[in-house]
Amino acid sequence: MSTVFGLIIQGKIPSTKVFENERILAIEDIHPVAPVHILIMPKKPIPNFQSIEPEDYKLISEIIEVAQKLAEEKGIADGYRFLTNNGPDSGQTIFHLHFHLIGGKVLGHMA
């Protein structure tokens, strides 16, 4: 796990954790684009969305549950964005699957 997220998961780089269990870690983004900007990632090293295998589907479902729970806790359940980038052309710069939970302001239309 040589990505920055792998190092965060291993505890080698500090982060502000908002959720953690054996399979998933959620942290505050250090460059937030909105009042709530949380990164939710599997601890399993999956490079990107396209690399998800059928045996990972349960894990992805659990990530969705965590996102819904955090949206409720952060008071953004009525309006938020939940997204991931897949590959360099989408803007992915860290090749460890992660999802952005973004809200707390009007986000407008996506490009």
mmCIF file of N, CA and C in Angstrom:
data_model
loop_
_atom_site.group_PDB
_atom_site.id
_atom_site.type_symbol
_atom_site.label_atom_id
_atom_site.label_comp_id
_atom_site.label_asym_id
_atom_site.label_seq_id
_atom_site.Cartn_x
_atom_site.Cartn_y
_atom_site.Cartn_z
ATOM 1 N N MET A 1 0.853 -1.183 0.000
ATOM 2 C CA MET A 1 0.000 0.000 0.000
ATOM 3 C C MET A 1 0.891 1.236 0.000
ATOM 4 N N SER A 2 1.370 1.596 -1.165
ATOM 5 C CA SER A 2 2.330 2.680 -1.260
ATOM 6 C C SER A 2 1.701 4.033 -1.589
ATOM 7 N N THR A 3 0.386 4.114 -1.753
ATOM 8 C CA THR A 3 -0.240 5.410 -2.004
ATOM 9 C C THR A 3 -0.362 6.182 -0.694
ATOM 10 N N VAL A 4 -0.636 7.461 -0.806
ATOM 11 C CA VAL A 4 -0.827 8.272 0.403
ATOM 12 C C VAL A 4 -1.979 7.705 1.241
ATOM 13 N N PHE A 5 -3.025 7.198 0.602
ATOM 14 C CA PHE A 5 -4.129 6.619 1.364
ATOM 15 C C PHE A 5 -3.698 5.327 2.046
ATOM 16 N N GLY A 6 -2.859 4.534 1.383
ATOM 17 C CA GLY A 6 -2.323 3.339 2.027
ATOM 18 C C GLY A 6 -1.535 3.696 3.270
ATOM 19 N N LEU A 7 -0.758 4.755 3.187
ATOM 20 C CA LEU A 7 0.023 5.198 4.343
ATOM 21 C C LEU A 7 -0.873 5.740 5.456
ATOM 22 N N ILE A 8 -1.952 6.417 5.076
ATOM 23 C CA ILE A 8 -2.921 6.887 6.080
ATOM 24 C C ILE A 8 -3.580 5.691 6.761
ATOM 25 N N ILE A 9 -3.993 4.713 5.978
ATOM 26 C CA ILE A 9 -4.626 3.506 6.527
ATOM 27 C C ILE A 9 -3.685 2.803 7.498
ATOM 28 N N GLN A 10 -2.398 2.771 7.168
ATOM 29 C CA GLN A 10 -1.400 2.129 8.022
ATOM 30 C C GLN A 10 -1.038 2.977 9.238
ATOM 31 N N GLY A 11 -1.532 4.206 9.312
ATOM 32 C CA GLY A 11 -1.231 5.083 10.437
ATOM 33 C C GLY A 11 0.108 5.794 10.313
ATOM 34 N N LYS A 12 0.705 5.767 9.144
ATOM 35 C CA LYS A 12 2.010 6.398 8.935
ATOM 36 C C LYS A 12 1.906 7.884 8.593
ATOM 37 N N ILE A 13 0.728 8.314 8.155
ATOM 38 C CA ILE A 13 0.443 9.725 7.888
ATOM 39 C C ILE A 13 -0.794 10.075 8.705
ATOM 40 N N PRO A 14 -0.761 11.178 9.447
ATOM 41 C CA PRO A 14 -1.931 11.540 10.257
ATOM 42 C C PRO A 14 -3.102 11.998 9.389
ATOM 43 N N SER A 15 -4.282 11.809 9.927
ATOM 44 C CA SER A 15 -5.514 12.248 9.268
ATOM 45 C C SER A 15 -6.563 12.501 10.336
ATOM 46 N N THR A 16 -7.610 13.194 9.932
ATOM 47 C CA THR A 16 -8.747 13.391 10.822
ATOM 48 C C THR A 16 -9.803 12.363 10.448
ATOM 49 N N LYS A 17 -9.880 11.310 11.244
ATOM 50 C CA LYS A 17 -10.813 10.223 10.970
ATOM 51 C C LYS A 17 -12.211 10.591 11.440
ATOM 52 N N VAL A 18 -13.195 10.242 10.615
ATOM 53 C CA VAL A 18 -14.590 10.432 11.011
ATOM 54 C C VAL A 18 -15.325 9.097 11.110
ATOM 55 N N PHE A 19 -14.710 8.043 10.567
ATOM 56 C CA PHE A 19 -15.266 6.693 10.676
ATOM 57 C C PHE A 19 -14.149 5.704 10.390
ATOM 58 N N GLU A 20 -14.186 4.593 11.123
ATOM 59 C CA GLU A 20 -13.243 3.517 10.822
ATOM 60 C C GLU A 20 -13.790 2.211 11.368
ATOM 61 N N ASN A 21 -13.652 1.165 10.554
ATOM 62 C CA ASN A 21 -13.869 -0.195 11.022
ATOM 63 C C ASN A 21 -12.789 -1.064 10.385
ATOM 64 N N GLU A 22 -12.952 -2.364 10.382
ATOM 65 C CA GLU A 22 -11.916 -3.258 9.869
ATOM 66 C C GLU A 22 -11.716 -3.131 8.360
ATOM 67 N N ARG A 23 -12.737 -2.660 7.639
ATOM 68 C CA ARG A 23 -12.718 -2.660 6.182
ATOM 69 C C ARG A 23 -12.688 -1.275 5.537
ATOM 70 N N ILE A 24 -13.100 -0.249 6.290
ATOM 71 C CA ILE A 24 -13.330 1.077 5.705
ATOM 72 C C ILE A 24 -12.736 2.163 6.591
ATOM 73 N N LEU A 25 -12.229 3.204 5.946
ATOM 74 C CA LEU A 25 -11.759 4.397 6.644
ATOM 75 C C LEU A 25 -12.375 5.610 5.974
ATOM 76 N N ALA A 26 -12.860 6.549 6.769
ATOM 77 C CA ALA A 26 -13.376 7.819 6.265
ATOM 78 C C ALA A 26 -12.639 8.939 6.990
ATOM 79 N N ILE A 27 -12.131 9.891 6.202
ATOM 80 C CA ILE A 27 -11.346 10.991 6.755
ATOM 81 C C ILE A 27 -11.817 12.314 6.163
ATOM 82 N N GLU A 28 -11.514 13.391 6.860
ATOM 83 C CA GLU A 28 -11.792 14.709 6.309
ATOM 84 C C GLU A 28 -10.773 15.011 5.221
ATOM 85 N N ASP A 29 -11.238 15.584 4.117
ATOM 86 C CA ASP A 29 -10.344 15.972 3.025
ATOM 87 C C ASP A 29 -9.508 17.164 3.479
ATOM 88 N N ILE A 30 -8.215 17.154 3.182
ATOM 89 C CA ILE A 30 -7.360 18.269 3.610
ATOM 90 C C ILE A 30 -7.496 19.482 2.694
ATOM 91 N N HIS A 31 -8.164 19.317 1.554
ATOM 92 C CA HIS A 31 -8.444 20.430 0.644
ATOM 93 C C HIS A 31 -9.937 20.431 0.321
ATOM 94 N N PRO A 32 -10.782 20.732 1.314
ATOM 95 C CA PRO A 32 -12.227 20.621 1.096
ATOM 96 C C PRO A 32 -12.744 21.638 0.068
ATOM 97 N N VAL A 33 -13.732 21.195 -0.701
ATOM 98 C CA VAL A 33 -14.390 22.079 -1.667
ATOM 99 C C VAL A 33 -15.746 22.539 -1.159
ATOM 100 N N ALA A 34 -16.122 22.087 0.031
ATOM 101 C CA ALA A 34 -17.401 22.440 0.646
ATOM 102 C C ALA A 34 -17.236 22.273 2.160
ATOM 103 N N PRO A 35 -18.188 22.794 2.937
ATOM 104 C CA PRO A 35 -18.090 22.643 4.395
ATOM 105 C C PRO A 35 -17.957 21.190 4.863
ATOM 106 N N VAL A 36 -18.589 20.277 4.153
ATOM 107 C CA VAL A 36 -18.419 18.848 4.433
ATOM 108 C C VAL A 36 -17.737 18.239 3.216
ATOM 109 N N HIS A 37 -16.576 17.680 3.422
ATOM 110 C CA HIS A 37 -15.855 16.978 2.345
ATOM 111 C C HIS A 37 -15.085 15.840 2.995
ATOM 112 N N ILE A 38 -15.672 14.663 2.883
ATOM 113 C CA ILE A 38 -15.136 13.464 3.520
ATOM 114 C C ILE A 38 -14.722 12.474 2.439
ATOM 115 N N LEU A 39 -13.584 11.851 2.640
ATOM 116 C CA LEU A 39 -13.113 10.803 1.745
ATOM 117 C C LEU A 39 -13.372 9.459 2.411
ATOM 118 N N ILE A 40 -14.045 8.566 1.696
ATOM 119 C CA ILE A 40 -14.391 7.248 2.221
ATOM 120 C C ILE A 40 -13.705 6.218 1.343
ATOM 121 N N MET A 41 -12.919 5.346 1.969
ATOM 122 C CA MET A 41 -12.122 4.401 1.179
ATOM 123 C C MET A 41 -12.127 3.015 1.805
ATOM 124 N N PRO A 42 -12.016 2.007 0.951
ATOM 125 C CA PRO A 42 -11.798 0.667 1.501
ATOM 126 C C PRO A 42 -10.358 0.559 1.980
ATOM 127 N N LYS A 43 -10.139 -0.217 2.991
ATOM 128 C CA LYS A 43 -8.768 -0.481 3.426
ATOM 129 C C LYS A 43 -8.074 -1.437 2.453
ATOM 130 N N LYS A 44 -8.853 -2.223 1.757
ATOM 131 C CA LYS A 44 -8.305 -3.098 0.720
ATOM 132 C C LYS A 44 -7.784 -2.224 -0.412
ATOM 133 N N PRO A 45 -6.574 -2.465 -0.902
ATOM 134 C CA PRO A 45 -6.045 -1.637 -1.977
ATOM 135 C C PRO A 45 -6.663 -1.970 -3.338
ATOM 136 N N ILE A 46 -7.651 -1.191 -3.723
ATOM 137 C CA ILE A 46 -8.299 -1.295 -5.028
ATOM 138 C C ILE A 46 -7.908 -0.014 -5.769
ATOM 139 N N PRO A 47 -7.255 -0.095 -6.925
ATOM 140 C CA PRO A 47 -6.735 1.111 -7.564
ATOM 141 C C PRO A 47 -7.787 2.130 -7.994
ATOM 142 N N ASN A 48 -8.926 1.659 -8.511
ATOM 143 C CA ASN A 48 -9.948 2.589 -9.000
ATOM 144 C C ASN A 48 -11.281 1.856 -9.139
ATOM 145 N N PHE A 49 -12.287 2.587 -9.517
ATOM 146 C CA PHE A 49 -13.640 2.040 -9.607
ATOM 147 C C PHE A 49 -13.711 0.876 -10.601
ATOM 148 N N GLN A 50 -13.019 1.004 -11.710
ATOM 149 C CA GLN A 50 -13.058 -0.023 -12.745
ATOM 150 C C GLN A 50 -12.403 -1.319 -12.290
ATOM 151 N N SER A 51 -11.595 -1.254 -11.248
ATOM 152 C CA SER A 51 -10.889 -2.435 -10.731
ATOM 153 C C SER A 51 -11.693 -3.203 -9.688
ATOM 154 N N ILE A 52 -12.884 -2.756 -9.376
ATOM 155 C CA ILE A 52 -13.722 -3.469 -8.408
ATOM 156 C C ILE A 52 -14.102 -4.829 -8.987
ATOM 157 N N GLU A 53 -13.886 -5.863 -8.198
ATOM 158 C CA GLU A 53 -14.206 -7.233 -8.599
ATOM 159 C C GLU A 53 -15.523 -7.647 -7.943
ATOM 160 N N PRO A 54 -16.192 -8.671 -8.482
ATOM 161 C CA PRO A 54 -17.448 -9.119 -7.869
ATOM 162 C C PRO A 54 -17.323 -9.408 -6.370
ATOM 163 N N GLU A 55 -16.182 -9.921 -5.927
ATOM 164 C CA GLU A 55 -16.037 -10.212 -4.494
ATOM 165 C C GLU A 55 -15.953 -8.931 -3.654
ATOM 166 N N ASP A 56 -15.809 -7.762 -4.304
ATOM 167 C CA ASP A 56 -15.762 -6.487 -3.593
ATOM 168 C C ASP A 56 -17.129 -5.820 -3.460
ATOM 169 N N TYR A 57 -18.146 -6.350 -4.111
ATOM 170 C CA TYR A 57 -19.449 -5.695 -4.131
ATOM 171 C C TYR A 57 -20.020 -5.466 -2.735
ATOM 172 N N LYS A 58 -19.847 -6.418 -1.852
ATOM 173 C CA LYS A 58 -20.346 -6.259 -0.479
ATOM 174 C C LYS A 58 -19.623 -5.103 0.215
ATOM 175 N N LEU A 59 -18.335 -4.975 -0.016
ATOM 176 C CA LEU A 59 -17.551 -3.876 0.545
ATOM 177 C C LEU A 59 -18.047 -2.533 0.012
ATOM 178 N N ILE A 60 -18.329 -2.458 -1.275
ATOM 179 C CA ILE A 60 -18.815 -1.208 -1.867
ATOM 180 C C ILE A 60 -20.190 -0.869 -1.297
ATOM 181 N N SER A 61 -21.012 -1.862 -1.103
ATOM 182 C CA SER A 61 -22.316 -1.651 -0.478
ATOM 183 C C SER A 61 -22.157 -1.092 0.931
ATOM 184 N N GLU A 62 -21.178 -1.600 1.662
ATOM 185 C CA GLU A 62 -20.923 -1.106 3.018
ATOM 186 C C GLU A 62 -20.426 0.344 2.975
ATOM 187 N N ILE A 63 -19.625 0.687 1.985
ATOM 188 C CA ILE A 63 -19.178 2.077 1.831
ATOM 189 C C ILE A 63 -20.373 2.998 1.611
ATOM 190 N N ILE A 64 -21.334 2.556 0.814
ATOM 191 C CA ILE A 64 -22.551 3.347 0.582
ATOM 192 C C ILE A 64 -23.299 3.544 1.893
ATOM 193 N N GLU A 65 -23.409 2.503 2.695
ATOM 194 C CA GLU A 65 -24.071 2.623 4.005
ATOM 195 C C GLU A 65 -23.349 3.630 4.887
ATOM 196 N N VAL A 66 -22.021 3.596 4.897
ATOM 197 C CA VAL A 66 -21.231 4.545 5.685
ATOM 198 C C VAL A 66 -21.477 5.963 5.186
ATOM 199 N N ALA A 67 -21.517 6.151 3.877
ATOM 200 C CA ALA A 67 -21.761 7.477 3.304
ATOM 201 C C ALA A 67 -23.122 8.013 3.747
ATOM 202 N N GLN A 68 -24.145 7.177 3.703
ATOM 203 C CA GLN A 68 -25.478 7.607 4.131
ATOM 204 C C GLN A 68 -25.485 7.976 5.612
ATOM 205 N N LYS A 69 -24.811 7.192 6.419
ATOM 206 C CA LYS A 69 -24.741 7.456 7.861
ATOM 207 C C LYS A 69 -24.012 8.774 8.122
ATOM 208 N N LEU A 70 -22.888 8.983 7.455
ATOM 209 C CA LEU A 70 -22.132 10.222 7.654
ATOM 210 C C LEU A 70 -22.912 11.435 7.153
ATOM 211 N N ALA A 71 -23.645 11.278 6.050
ATOM 212 C CA ALA A 71 -24.475 12.379 5.549
ATOM 213 C C ALA A 71 -25.512 12.780 6.598
ATOM 214 N N GLU A 72 -26.112 11.792 7.238
ATOM 215 C CA GLU A 72 -27.072 12.080 8.319
ATOM 216 C C GLU A 72 -26.374 12.789 9.471
ATOM 217 N N GLU A 73 -25.244 12.249 9.917
ATOM 218 C CA GLU A 73 -24.514 12.815 11.054
ATOM 219 C C GLU A 73 -24.051 14.244 10.798
ATOM 220 N N LYS A 74 -23.697 14.543 9.560
ATOM 221 C CA LYS A 74 -23.173 15.871 9.213
ATOM 222 C C LYS A 74 -24.274 16.838 8.796
ATOM 223 N N GLY A 75 -25.522 16.373 8.795
ATOM 224 C CA GLY A 75 -26.651 17.250 8.486
ATOM 225 C C GLY A 75 -26.794 17.607 7.017
ATOM 226 N N ILE A 76 -26.315 16.732 6.135
ATOM 227 C CA ILE A 76 -26.400 17.027 4.703
ATOM 228 C C ILE A 76 -27.227 15.991 3.936
ATOM 229 N N ALA A 77 -27.980 15.176 4.646
ATOM 230 C CA ALA A 77 -28.699 14.061 4.012
ATOM 231 C C ALA A 77 -29.668 14.514 2.921
ATOM 232 N N ASP A 78 -30.109 15.751 2.963
ATOM 233 C CA ASP A 78 -31.054 16.233 1.950
ATOM 234 C C ASP A 78 -30.373 16.824 0.725
ATOM 235 N N GLY A 79 -29.045 16.880 0.711
ATOM 236 C CA GLY A 79 -28.366 17.425 -0.451
ATOM 237 C C GLY A 79 -26.868 17.273 -0.371
ATOM 238 N N TYR A 80 -26.354 16.331 -1.113
ATOM 239 C CA TYR A 80 -24.908 16.119 -1.135
ATOM 240 C C TYR A 80 -24.519 15.446 -2.436
ATOM 241 N N ARG A 81 -23.220 15.423 -2.683
ATOM 242 C CA ARG A 81 -22.660 14.735 -3.836
ATOM 243 C C ARG A 81 -21.814 13.584 -3.306
ATOM 244 N N PHE A 82 -21.926 12.422 -3.962
ATOM 245 C CA PHE A 82 -21.147 11.233 -3.609
ATOM 246 C C PHE A 82 -20.530 10.732 -4.897
ATOM 247 N N LEU A 83 -19.211 10.849 -5.024
ATOM 248 C CA LEU A 83 -18.601 10.528 -6.308
ATOM 249 C C LEU A 83 -17.204 9.957 -6.159
ATOM 250 N N THR A 84 -16.749 9.378 -7.249
ATOM 251 C CA THR A 84 -15.373 8.908 -7.350
ATOM 252 C C THR A 84 -14.874 9.223 -8.745
ATOM 253 N N ASN A 85 -13.578 9.328 -8.875
ATOM 254 C CA ASN A 85 -12.946 9.508 -10.170
ATOM 255 C C ASN A 85 -12.323 8.179 -10.571
ATOM 256 N N ASN A 86 -12.329 7.896 -11.875
ATOM 257 C CA ASN A 86 -11.760 6.644 -12.364
ATOM 258 C C ASN A 86 -10.738 6.947 -13.457
ATOM 259 N N GLY A 87 -9.477 6.895 -13.091
ATOM 260 C CA GLY A 87 -8.411 7.087 -14.056
ATOM 261 C C GLY A 87 -7.966 8.531 -14.192
ATOM 262 N N PRO A 88 -6.798 8.732 -14.791
ATOM 263 C CA PRO A 88 -6.226 10.076 -14.925
ATOM 264 C C PRO A 88 -7.106 11.052 -15.693
ATOM 265 N N ASP A 89 -7.818 10.590 -16.720
ATOM 266 C CA ASP A 89 -8.650 11.502 -17.510
ATOM 267 C C ASP A 89 -9.808 12.088 -16.715
ATOM 268 N N SER A 90 -10.167 11.438 -15.618
ATOM 269 C CA SER A 90 -11.264 11.937 -14.777
ATOM 270 C C SER A 90 -10.755 12.859 -13.682
ATOM 271 N N GLY A 91 -9.440 12.917 -13.525
ATOM 272 C CA GLY A 91 -8.852 13.712 -12.455
ATOM 273 C C GLY A 91 -8.356 12.886 -11.288
ATOM 274 N N GLN A 92 -8.418 11.566 -11.384
ATOM 275 C CA GLN A 92 -7.913 10.731 -10.289
ATOM 276 C C GLN A 92 -6.409 10.913 -10.186
ATOM 277 N N THR A 93 -5.943 11.248 -8.991
ATOM 278 C CA THR A 93 -4.509 11.439 -8.770
ATOM 279 C C THR A 93 -3.946 10.457 -7.751
ATOM 280 N N ILE A 94 -4.805 9.880 -6.928
ATOM 281 C CA ILE A 94 -4.370 8.871 -5.956
ATOM 282 C C ILE A 94 -5.042 7.563 -6.358
ATOM 283 N N PHE A 95 -4.232 6.579 -6.697
ATOM 284 C CA PHE A 95 -4.776 5.351 -7.251
ATOM 285 C C PHE A 95 -5.046 4.309 -6.171
ATOM 286 N N HIS A 96 -5.922 4.732 -5.264
ATOM 287 C CA HIS A 96 -6.538 3.894 -4.235
ATOM 288 C C HIS A 96 -7.987 4.343 -4.230
ATOM 289 N N LEU A 97 -8.896 3.432 -4.554
ATOM 290 C CA LEU A 97 -10.315 3.767 -4.658
ATOM 291 C C LEU A 97 -10.768 4.581 -3.455
ATOM 292 N N HIS A 98 -11.424 5.691 -3.718
ATOM 293 C CA HIS A 98 -11.993 6.508 -2.650
ATOM 294 C C HIS A 98 -13.180 7.282 -3.209
ATOM 295 N N PHE A 99 -14.107 7.567 -2.330
ATOM 296 C CA PHE A 99 -15.314 8.293 -2.687
ATOM 297 C C PHE A 99 -15.333 9.608 -1.923
ATOM 298 N N HIS A 100 -15.805 10.649 -2.584
ATOM 299 C CA HIS A 100 -15.940 11.960 -1.972
ATOM 300 C C HIS A 100 -17.394 12.146 -1.550
ATOM 301 N N LEU A 101 -17.619 12.474 -0.297
ATOM 302 C CA LEU A 101 -18.930 12.865 0.218
ATOM 303 C C LEU A 101 -18.833 14.370 0.437
ATOM 304 N N ILE A 102 -19.563 15.134 -0.379
ATOM 305 C CA ILE A 102 -19.423 16.581 -0.415
ATOM 306 C C ILE A 102 -20.778 17.235 -0.210
ATOM 307 N N GLY A 103 -20.856 18.199 0.701
ATOM 308 C CA GLY A 103 -22.106 18.908 0.926
ATOM 309 C C GLY A 103 -21.936 20.048 1.897
ATOM 310 N N GLY A 104 -23.067 20.595 2.305
ATOM 311 C CA GLY A 104 -23.044 21.700 3.253
ATOM 312 C C GLY A 104 -23.184 23.058 2.598
ATOM 313 N N LYS A 105 -23.326 23.062 1.274
ATOM 314 C CA LYS A 105 -23.585 24.289 0.517
ATOM 315 C C LYS A 105 -24.241 23.878 -0.795
ATOM 316 N N VAL A 106 -24.795 24.842 -1.499
ATOM 317 C CA VAL A 106 -25.354 24.559 -2.821
ATOM 318 C C VAL A 106 -24.192 24.245 -3.747
ATOM 319 N N LEU A 107 -24.223 23.082 -4.373
ATOM 320 C CA LEU A 107 -23.103 22.630 -5.189
ATOM 321 C C LEU A 107 -23.251 22.983 -6.666
ATOM 322 N N GLY A 108 -24.447 23.206 -7.110
ATOM 323 C CA GLY A 108 -24.647 23.554 -8.520
ATOM 324 C C GLY A 108 -24.493 22.359 -9.437
ATOM 325 N N HIS A 109 -24.480 22.669 -10.721
ATOM 326 C CA HIS A 109 -24.395 21.618 -11.740
ATOM 327 C C HIS A 109 -22.959 21.131 -11.883
ATOM 328 N N MET A 110 -22.827 19.889 -12.292
ATOM 329 C CA MET A 110 -21.492 19.319 -12.549
ATOM 330 C C MET A 110 -21.110 19.591 -13.991
ATOM 331 N N ALA A 111 -19.822 19.602 -14.254
ATOM 332 C CA ALA A 111 -19.322 19.836 -15.608
ATOM 333 C C ALA A 111 -19.687 18.688 -16.511
#
